[in-house]
Tab-separated table of C-alpha atoms in Angstrom:
chain	number	residue	atom	x	y	z
A	402	UNK	CA	14.498	19.078	16.282
A	403	UNK	CA	13.147	22.503	15.504
A	404	UNK	CA	9.791	23.539	16.544
A	405	UNK	CA	8.618	24.400	12.976
A	406	UNK	CA	9.529	20.714	12.093
A	407	UNK	CA	7.932	19.317	15.020
A	408	UNK	CA	4.608	21.452	13.961
A	409	UNK	CA	4.835	20.155	10.631
A	410	UNK	CA	5.146	16.535	11.183
A	411	UNK	CA	2.276	16.739	13.925
A	412	UNK	CA	0.101	18.675	11.518
A	413	UNK	CA	0.615	16.425	8.711
A	414	UNK	CA	0.201	13.193	11.046
A	415	UNK	CA	-2.968	14.775	12.208
A	416	UNK	CA	-4.467	15.136	8.995
A	417	UNK	CA	-3.166	11.442	7.928
A	418	UNK	CA	-4.525	10.096	11.406
A	419	UNK	CA	-7.808	11.582	11.112
A	420	UNK	CA	-8.239	10.182	7.656
A	421	UNK	CA	-7.107	6.728	8.557
A	422	UNK	CA	-9.421	6.607	11.374
A	423	UNK	CA	-12.439	7.687	9.213
A	424	UNK	CA	-11.590	5.551	6.313
A	425	UNK	CA	-10.464	2.304	8.433
A	426	UNK	CA	-13.895	2.642	10.230
A	427	UNK	CA	-15.897	2.930	6.848
A	428	UNK	CA	-13.398	0.209	5.365
A	429	UNK	CA	-14.375	-2.233	8.184
A	430	UNK	CA	-17.861	-1.395	8.063
A	431	UNK	CA	-17.877	-2.502	4.354
A	432	UNK	CA	-15.933	-5.718	5.048
A	433	UNK	CA	-18.218	-6.712	8.069
A	434	UNK	CA	-21.298	-6.131	5.416
A	435	UNK	CA	-19.469	-8.128	2.588
A	436	UNK	CA	-18.374	-10.874	4.994
A	437	UNK	CA	-22.026	-11.365	6.570
A	438	UNK	CA	-23.713	-11.098	3.061
A	439	UNK	CA	-21.527	-13.035	0.952
A	440	UNK	CA	-19.493	-15.311	3.497
A	441	UNK	CA	-15.894	-16.514	3.548
A	442	UNK	CA	-16.241	-17.343	-0.373
A	443	UNK	CA	-17.507	-13.932	-1.397
A	444	UNK	CA	-14.726	-12.320	0.817
A	445	UNK	CA	-12.241	-14.373	-0.955
A	446	UNK	CA	-13.281	-13.483	-4.241
A	447	UNK	CA	-13.336	-9.673	-3.517
A	448	UNK	CA	-9.802	-10.054	-1.818
A	449	UNK	CA	-8.373	-12.018	-4.775
A	450	UNK	CA	-9.545	-9.169	-7.503
A	451	UNK	CA	-8.040	-6.408	-5.745
A	452	UNK	CA	-4.675	-8.308	-4.619
A	453	UNK	CA	-4.318	-9.835	-7.962
A	454	UNK	CA	-4.480	-6.240	-9.588
A	455	UNK	CA	-2.119	-4.849	-6.915
A	456	UNK	CA	0.381	-7.852	-7.573
A	457	UNK	CA	0.332	-7.458	-11.199
A	458	UNK	CA	0.794	-3.723	-11.011
A	459	UNK	CA	4.583	-4.222	-11.054
A	460	UNK	CA	5.262	-2.229	-14.371
A	461	UNK	CA	2.738	0.726	-13.037
A	462	UNK	CA	5.807	2.793	-11.894
A	463	UNK	CA	9.003	1.280	-12.006
A	464	UNK	CA	10.120	3.299	-8.979
A	465	UNK	CA	9.909	6.779	-10.816
A	466	UNK	CA	7.117	8.050	-8.359
A	467	UNK	CA	9.341	7.659	-5.150
A	468	UNK	CA	12.329	9.002	-6.790
A	469	UNK	CA	10.368	11.916	-8.226
A	470	UNK	CA	9.095	12.608	-4.576
A	471	UNK	CA	12.348	12.518	-3.064
A	472	UNK	CA	14.248	14.673	-5.620
A	473	UNK	CA	11.259	17.210	-5.406
A	474	UNK	CA	11.392	17.115	-1.463
A	475	UNK	CA	15.062	17.903	-1.388
A	476	UNK	CA	14.775	20.704	-4.241
A	477	UNK	CA	11.150	21.794	-5.075
A	478	UNK	CA	12.629	23.826	-7.931
A	479	UNK	CA	12.957	20.448	-9.720
A	480	UNK	CA	9.113	19.830	-10.006
A	481	UNK	CA	8.556	21.521	-13.320
A	482	UNK	CA	11.829	20.022	-14.788
A	483	UNK	CA	11.206	16.633	-13.783
A	484	UNK	CA	7.142	16.480	-14.049
A	485	UNK	CA	6.567	16.258	-17.737
A	486	UNK	CA	8.856	13.448	-18.486
A	487	UNK	CA	7.617	11.497	-15.431
A	488	UNK	CA	3.943	12.284	-16.161
A	489	UNK	CA	4.645	10.840	-19.713
A	490	UNK	CA	6.384	7.770	-18.779
A	491	UNK	CA	3.764	6.962	-16.020
A	492	UNK	CA	1.036	7.071	-18.610
A	493	UNK	CA	2.922	4.449	-20.968
A	494	UNK	CA	3.589	2.375	-18.232
A	495	UNK	CA	-0.214	2.604	-16.928
A	496	UNK	CA	-1.308	1.334	-20.381
A	497	UNK	CA	1.240	-1.423	-20.831
A	498	UNK	CA	0.499	-2.729	-17.334
A	499	UNK	CA	-3.185	-3.192	-18.229
A	500	UNK	CA	-2.475	-5.049	-21.273
A	501	UNK	CA	-0.237	-7.338	-19.124
A	502	UNK	CA	-2.933	-7.741	-16.763
A	503	UNK	CA	-5.850	-8.331	-19.421
A	504	UNK	CA	-3.553	-10.891	-21.352
A	505	UNK	CA	-2.687	-13.019	-18.001
A	506	UNK	CA	-6.344	-12.885	-16.602
A	507	UNK	CA	-7.691	-14.942	-19.573
A	508	UNK	CA	-5.676	-17.676	-18.648
A	509	UNK	CA	-6.633	-17.718	-14.984
A	510	UNK	CA	-8.600	-20.703	-13.628
A	511	UNK	CA	-11.385	-18.558	-12.654
A	512	UNK	CA	-15.196	-18.029	-13.845
A	513	UNK	CA	-15.700	-15.534	-16.616
A	514	UNK	CA	-17.703	-13.295	-14.499
A	515	UNK	CA	-14.724	-12.829	-12.093
A	516	UNK	CA	-12.176	-12.318	-14.802
A	517	UNK	CA	-14.298	-9.575	-16.420
A	518	UNK	CA	-14.488	-7.817	-12.958
A	519	UNK	CA	-10.549	-8.068	-12.767
A	520	UNK	CA	-10.403	-6.405	-16.210
A	521	UNK	CA	-12.682	-3.752	-14.918
A	522	UNK	CA	-10.563	-3.149	-11.944
A	523	UNK	CA	-7.352	-3.298	-14.031
A	524	UNK	CA	-8.820	-0.439	-16.248
A	525	UNK	CA	-9.679	1.833	-13.103
A	526	UNK	CA	-6.156	1.099	-11.819
A	527	UNK	CA	-4.778	2.978	-15.041
A	528	UNK	CA	-6.159	5.982	-13.425
A	529	UNK	CA	-4.966	5.201	-9.826
A	530	UNK	CA	-1.365	4.809	-11.220
A	531	UNK	CA	-1.173	8.063	-12.563
A	532	UNK	CA	-3.079	9.737	-9.680
A	533	UNK	CA	-0.040	8.458	-7.310
A	534	UNK	CA	2.182	11.166	-9.155
A	535	UNK	CA	-0.117	13.830	-7.831
A	536	UNK	CA	0.028	12.342	-4.167
A	537	UNK	CA	3.891	12.288	-4.344
A	538	UNK	CA	3.940	16.074	-5.281
A	539	UNK	CA	1.589	16.806	-2.479
A	540	UNK	CA	3.801	14.486	0.249
A	541	UNK	CA	6.853	16.391	-1.345
A	542	UNK	CA	5.625	19.574	-0.233
A	543	UNK	CA	4.909	18.013	3.023
A	544	UNK	CA	1.250	18.889	2.669
A	545	UNK	CA	-1.111	15.584	3.281
A	546	UNK	CA	-4.225	17.168	3.958
A	547	UNK	CA	-5.344	16.902	0.331
A	548	UNK	CA	-4.919	13.285	0.043
A	549	UNK	CA	-6.626	12.701	3.396
A	550	UNK	CA	-9.868	14.495	1.786
A	551	UNK	CA	-9.519	12.554	-1.458
A	552	UNK	CA	-9.338	9.119	0.483
A	553	UNK	CA	-12.351	10.247	2.993
A	554	UNK	CA	-14.582	11.053	0.111
A	555	UNK	CA	-13.914	7.626	-1.536
A	556	UNK	CA	-14.535	5.748	1.615
A	557	UNK	CA	-17.802	7.407	2.314
A	558	UNK	CA	-18.936	6.573	-1.179
A	559	UNK	CA	-17.912	2.791	-0.836
A	560	UNK	CA	-19.678	2.726	2.370
A	561	UNK	CA	-22.771	4.312	1.744
A	562	UNK	CA	-23.172	3.808	-2.027
A	563	UNK	CA	-21.147	0.298	-2.334
A	564	UNK	CA	-22.948	-0.772	1.111
A	565	UNK	CA	-26.588	0.158	-0.467
A	566	UNK	CA	-25.752	-1.758	-3.620
A	567	UNK	CA	-24.489	-4.884	-1.722
A	568	UNK	CA	-27.528	-4.809	0.711
A	569	UNK	CA	-29.990	-4.482	-2.407
A	570	UNK	CA	-28.300	-6.920	-4.877
A	571	UNK	CA	-26.314	-9.405	-2.580
A	572	UNK	CA	-24.010	-9.946	-5.555
A	573	UNK	CA	-20.190	-9.285	-5.917
A	574	UNK	CA	-20.248	-7.789	-9.410
A	575	UNK	CA	-22.679	-4.825	-8.766
A	576	UNK	CA	-20.610	-4.255	-5.689
A	577	UNK	CA	-17.347	-4.037	-7.180
A	578	UNK	CA	-18.445	-1.835	-9.895
A	579	UNK	CA	-19.677	0.614	-7.354
A	580	UNK	CA	-16.133	0.486	-5.491
A	581	UNK	CA	-14.627	1.340	-8.834
A	582	UNK	CA	-16.774	4.379	-9.362
A	583	UNK	CA	-15.520	5.456	-6.204
A	584	UNK	CA	-12.180	4.892	-6.861
A	585	UNK	CA	-12.256	7.154	-10.261
A	586	UNK	CA	-13.910	9.841	-8.070
A	587	UNK	CA	-10.821	9.725	-5.565
A	588	UNK	CA	-8.076	9.564	-8.264
A	589	UNK	CA	-9.692	12.432	-9.914
A	590	UNK	CA	-9.878	14.504	-6.559
A	591	UNK	CA	-6.240	13.695	-6.216
A	592	UNK	CA	-5.229	15.086	-9.596
A	593	UNK	CA	-7.352	18.103	-8.991
A	594	UNK	CA	-5.988	18.823	-5.519
A	595	UNK	CA	-2.229	17.938	-6.546
A	596	UNK	CA	-2.353	20.427	-9.308
A	597	UNK	CA	-2.561	23.142	-6.642
A	598	UNK	CA	1.528	22.772	-6.383
A	599	UNK	CA	1.942	22.542	-10.446
A	600	UNK	CA	2.581	25.901	-12.303
A	601	UNK	CA	2.011	24.544	-15.453
A	602	UNK	CA	1.027	20.915	-16.543
A	603	UNK	CA	3.049	19.588	-19.361
A	604	UNK	CA	3.402	15.933	-20.665
A	605	UNK	CA	6.450	14.810	-22.651
A	606	UNK	CA	7.134	11.276	-24.454
A	607	UNK	CA	10.860	11.195	-24.726
A	608	UNK	CA	12.207	7.631	-24.331
A	609	UNK	CA	15.856	8.830	-23.710
A	610	UNK	CA	14.356	10.739	-20.588
A	611	UNK	CA	12.839	7.698	-19.491
A	612	UNK	CA	16.121	5.706	-19.747
A	613	UNK	CA	17.861	8.308	-17.793
A	614	UNK	CA	15.172	8.251	-14.986
A	615	UNK	CA	15.187	4.468	-14.737
A	616	UNK	CA	18.981	4.542	-14.058
A	617	UNK	CA	17.993	6.426	-10.786
A	618	UNK	CA	14.661	5.035	-10.012
A	619	UNK	CA	14.924	1.251	-10.610
A	620	UNK	CA	16.066	0.390	-7.006
A	621	UNK	CA	12.919	2.026	-5.613
A	622	UNK	CA	10.901	-0.443	-8.422
A	623	UNK	CA	12.488	-3.247	-6.976
A	624	UNK	CA	11.779	-2.165	-3.372
A	625	UNK	CA	8.096	-1.667	-4.343
A	626	UNK	CA	8.000	-4.792	-6.053
A	627	UNK	CA	9.448	-6.814	-3.246
A	628	UNK	CA	7.143	-5.148	-0.794
A	629	UNK	CA	4.161	-5.721	-2.962
A	630	UNK	CA	5.185	-9.626	-3.085
A	631	UNK	CA	5.382	-9.552	0.646
A	632	UNK	CA	1.849	-8.380	1.306
A	633	UNK	CA	-0.030	-9.755	-1.505
A	634	UNK	CA	1.538	-13.258	-2.686
A	635	UNK	CA	-0.068	-14.704	0.085
A	636	UNK	CA	-3.673	-14.074	-0.850
A	637	UNK	CA	-3.154	-14.632	-4.491
A	638	UNK	CA	-1.434	-18.098	-3.756
A	639	UNK	CA	-4.012	-18.975	-1.310
A	640	UNK	CA	-6.777	-18.331	-3.730
A	641	UNK	CA	-5.004	-20.468	-6.605
A	642	UNK	CA	-3.618	-23.176	-4.382
A	643	UNK	CA	-6.731	-23.554	-1.788
A	644	UNK	CA	-9.614	-21.861	-3.342
A	645	UNK	CA	-11.993	-18.745	-2.302
A	646	UNK	CA	-13.189	-20.188	1.160
A	647	UNK	CA	-9.531	-20.298	2.587
A	648	UNK	CA	-8.826	-17.018	1.082
A	649	UNK	CA	-11.711	-15.650	2.716
A	650	UNK	CA	-10.705	-17.128	6.296
A	651	UNK	CA	-7.014	-15.709	6.089
A	652	UNK	CA	-8.420	-12.205	4.494
A	653	UNK	CA	-10.591	-11.754	7.674
A	654	UNK	CA	-7.483	-12.248	9.845
A	655	UNK	CA	-5.228	-9.876	7.857
A	656	UNK	CA	-7.898	-7.420	7.648
A	657	UNK	CA	-7.742	-6.993	11.660
A	658	UNK	CA	-4.044	-6.691	11.219
A	659	UNK	CA	-4.192	-3.818	8.642
A	660	UNK	CA	-6.127	-1.906	11.122
A	661	UNK	CA	-2.840	-1.142	13.038
A	662	UNK	CA	-0.749	-0.934	9.975
A	663	UNK	CA	-2.235	2.467	9.458
A	664	UNK	CA	0.386	3.844	12.244
A	665	UNK	CA	3.592	3.161	10.508
A	666	UNK	CA	2.123	4.198	7.189
A	667	UNK	CA	1.477	7.683	8.909
A	668	UNK	CA	4.748	7.990	10.455
A	669	UNK	CA	6.494	7.172	7.236
A	670	UNK	CA	4.551	9.309	5.175
A	671	UNK	CA	5.026	12.267	7.537
A	672	UNK	CA	8.549	11.650	7.913
A	673	UNK	CA	9.780	10.540	4.829
A	674	UNK	CA	10.042	13.963	2.953
A	675	UNK	CA	11.675	15.525	5.927
A	676	UNK	CA	14.165	12.897	6.397
A	677	UNK	CA	15.105	13.434	2.672
A	678	UNK	CA	15.620	17.169	3.298
A	679	UNK	CA	17.298	16.857	6.580
A	680	UNK	CA	19.850	14.164	4.823
A	681	UNK	CA	21.317	17.302	2.991
A	682	UNK	CA	20.623	19.960	5.690
A	683	UNK	CA	20.813	18.578	9.268
A	684	UNK	CA	21.948	14.972	9.694
A	685	UNK	CA	21.999	15.433	13.631
A	686	UNK	CA	18.209	16.303	13.498
A	687	UNK	CA	17.663	13.398	11.212
A	688	UNK	CA	19.085	10.868	13.605
A	689	UNK	CA	16.994	12.358	16.420
A	690	UNK	CA	14.020	12.057	14.298
A	691	UNK	CA	14.602	8.304	13.262
A	692	UNK	CA	15.452	7.420	16.980
A	693	UNK	CA	12.083	8.634	18.529
A	694	UNK	CA	10.219	7.075	15.636
A	695	UNK	CA	11.933	3.955	16.148
A	696	UNK	CA	11.301	3.912	19.746
A	697	UNK	CA	7.783	4.669	19.320
A	698	UNK	CA	7.000	2.248	16.659
A	699	UNK	CA	8.615	-0.399	18.513
A	700	UNK	CA	6.585	0.436	21.923
A	701	UNK	CA	3.323	0.316	19.674
A	702	UNK	CA	3.978	-2.784	17.850
A	703	UNK	CA	4.887	-5.131	20.860
A	704	UNK	CA	1.495	-3.801	22.526
A	705	UNK	CA	-0.395	-4.495	19.278
A	706	UNK	CA	0.877	-8.037	19.546
A	707	UNK	CA	-0.193	-8.834	22.972
A	708	UNK	CA	-3.766	-7.063	22.165
A	709	UNK	CA	-4.269	-8.955	18.922
A	710	UNK	CA	-3.452	-12.229	20.808
A	711	UNK	CA	-5.596	-11.580	23.903
A	712	UNK	CA	-8.545	-10.367	22.094
A	713	UNK	CA	-8.345	-12.194	18.672
A	714	UNK	CA	-11.757	-14.543	19.272
A	715	UNK	CA	-13.542	-11.548	20.494
A	716	UNK	CA	-12.580	-9.237	17.583
A	717	UNK	CA	-13.543	-12.172	14.761
A	718	UNK	CA	-16.673	-12.641	16.231
A	719	UNK	CA	-17.766	-9.007	16.569
A	720	UNK	CA	-16.461	-8.059	13.248
A	721	UNK	CA	-17.053	-11.137	11.152
A	722	UNK	CA	-19.478	-13.764	12.845
A	723	UNK	CA	-19.256	-17.011	13.788
A	724	UNK	CA	-18.448	-18.095	10.194
A	725	UNK	CA	-15.076	-16.920	10.551
A	726	UNK	CA	-13.871	-18.563	13.776
A	727	UNK	CA	-11.330	-20.415	11.876
A	728	UNK	CA	-9.692	-16.947	11.387
A	729	UNK	CA	-8.732	-16.890	15.045
A	730	UNK	CA	-5.374	-19.004	15.208
A	731	UNK	CA	-4.442	-17.176	11.985
A	732	UNK	CA	-4.770	-13.873	13.536
A	733	UNK	CA	-2.752	-14.818	16.468
A	734	UNK	CA	0.062	-15.952	14.225
A	735	UNK	CA	0.118	-12.960	12.224
A	736	UNK	CA	-0.080	-10.431	15.336
A	737	UNK	CA	3.520	-11.833	16.190
A	738	UNK	CA	4.604	-10.008	12.847
A	739	UNK	CA	3.275	-6.604	13.977
A	740	UNK	CA	6.533	-5.024	15.411
A	741	UNK	CA	8.507	-6.470	12.221
A	742	UNK	CA	6.074	-4.764	9.957
A	743	UNK	CA	6.075	-1.423	12.091
A	744	UNK	CA	10.093	-1.075	12.170
A	745	UNK	CA	10.623	-2.550	8.449
A	746	UNK	CA	8.238	0.417	7.202
A	747	UNK	CA	10.441	3.007	9.133
A	748	UNK	CA	13.836	1.566	8.293
A	749	UNK	CA	12.934	1.017	4.529
A	750	UNK	CA	11.920	4.471	4.325
A	751	UNK	CA	15.190	5.918	6.236
A	752	UNK	CA	17.342	4.217	3.883
A	753	UNK	CA	15.539	5.309	0.857
A	754	UNK	CA	15.765	8.811	2.036
A	755	UNK	CA	19.495	8.908	2.794
A	756	UNK	CA	20.710	7.161	-0.453
A	757	UNK	CA	20.795	3.802	0.790
A	758	UNK	CA	18.204	2.385	-1.618
A	759	UNK	CA	20.436	-0.143	-3.075
A	760	UNK	CA	21.102	-1.850	0.210
A	761	UNK	CA	17.295	-1.846	1.142
A	762	UNK	CA	16.433	-3.594	-2.273
A	763	UNK	CA	18.930	-6.255	-1.632
A	764	UNK	CA	17.102	-6.860	1.456
A	765	UNK	CA	13.624	-6.612	0.555
A	766	UNK	CA	14.686	-9.222	-2.500
A	767	UNK	CA	15.838	-11.625	-0.404
A	768	UNK	CA	13.160	-11.642	1.946
A	769	UNK	CA	10.610	-11.306	-0.804
A	770	UNK	CA	12.227	-14.622	-2.615
A	771	UNK	CA	12.070	-16.298	0.988
A	772	UNK	CA	8.349	-15.092	1.341
A	773	UNK	CA	7.389	-16.688	-1.869
A	774	UNK	CA	9.322	-19.938	-1.131
A	775	UNK	CA	7.789	-20.265	2.517
A	776	UNK	CA	4.258	-19.627	1.158
A	777	UNK	CA	4.459	-22.308	-1.406
A	778	UNK	CA	5.782	-24.904	1.060
A	779	UNK	CA	3.732	-23.835	4.041
A	780	UNK	CA	0.499	-23.293	2.163
A	781	UNK	CA	0.765	-26.626	0.535
A	782	UNK	CA	1.076	-28.364	4.032
A	783	UNK	CA	-1.195	-25.939	6.236
A	784	UNK	CA	-3.226	-23.693	4.309
A	785	UNK	CA	-3.948	-20.266	5.554
A	786	UNK	CA	-2.288	-21.230	8.688
A	787	UNK	CA	1.114	-21.733	6.688
A	788	UNK	CA	0.411	-18.291	4.793
A	789	UNK	CA	0.540	-16.621	8.554
A	790	UNK	CA	3.673	-18.488	9.319
A	791	UNK	CA	5.374	-17.391	6.102
A	792	UNK	CA	4.350	-13.858	6.947
A	793	UNK	CA	6.135	-13.790	10.387
A	794	UNK	CA	9.295	-15.448	9.427
A	795	UNK	CA	9.816	-13.102	6.351
A	796	UNK	CA	8.917	-9.957	8.159
A	797	UNK	CA	11.130	-11.050	11.196
A	798	UNK	CA	14.033	-11.863	8.815
A	799	UNK	CA	13.847	-8.307	7.250
A	800	UNK	CA	13.955	-6.687	10.209
A	801	UNK	CA	17.293	-8.441	11.583
A	802	UNK	CA	18.918	-7.589	8.147
A	803	UNK	CA	17.504	-3.979	8.243
A	804	UNK	CA	18.977	-3.140	11.899
A	805	UNK	CA	22.275	-4.952	11.108
A	806	UNK	CA	22.507	-2.430	8.008
A	807	UNK	CA	21.489	0.717	9.616
């Protein structure tokens, strides 16, 4: 691995690491305030809104964003060639996805005020889905600092403005509106900073071009869809099958698990563009980069499992309080999945970067279906603990299948 590549990876990881540390500290401050103000039910309602939007955001990209990032990472001259058609497609998909969300939401067995918040969150999500394209541009150029800045700005807004609104009104609705305002600020920043890499912004609406894009991007869409099912189906199914309280108990445990997930997220975000480039330029260096990343994530994942299991009760008490003690056994079960989550992120990114996205699509499709079936069966019998068990089995199965493929 060359010194220039090492320095670039370290610099990008440093920006993302700093941003994630700050963002996570502020995020958990918000979750603590929300949990202690509105209790498990309030946390469950909050989680349902954003997990539901994420789960129904399946038509917001169709894989074109990831395909676009990989192609530009391999050849930056393709940016101006691909951007107009990809941007036009993303705008149409965002509007369509919002209409889907709005239509389905009215049939949910939820109170009217919660449905309205879901629709508002869906409206803001249109801007988020479009802004991701500009994040893809930044990452394709192996620059992460601008997205890090946008994330930090939004988290400060959420913590100070959102926290103040929650403290003053002690209601979920004004708090959600404050958060959505912060999201709008973040997305506008992403677009503005991403434009630094664009010579001229154009947008085209040519369906024949979109068909051509879809022929190349659809594996990435399926991968994103199945990954979303992994991480969002449990919360949505818990909410619909067991109610807001049990969703809040589960969400508290998973919130602490998410603290650790910033590690593979940083590794994947910083190495994926380099892996895509090295696949064309230097496969030997690519193998070294993958092996070292794998060894590091495996060691950190195993250490994470031990730490979470030992300190589960203490962590729940400190962060969420006595009302959330039922989250302790759930957290200990979820901790078993940490090494699998770490390695699946890396192996998936590696296969996508090296042209094996179809194989990864098959693996994620199978394990996502397994996850849904397990959630339905286990939540019916064991509630939130069943959802945690489903996560462990699904992630473990994915790791075994990924390792036998690479």
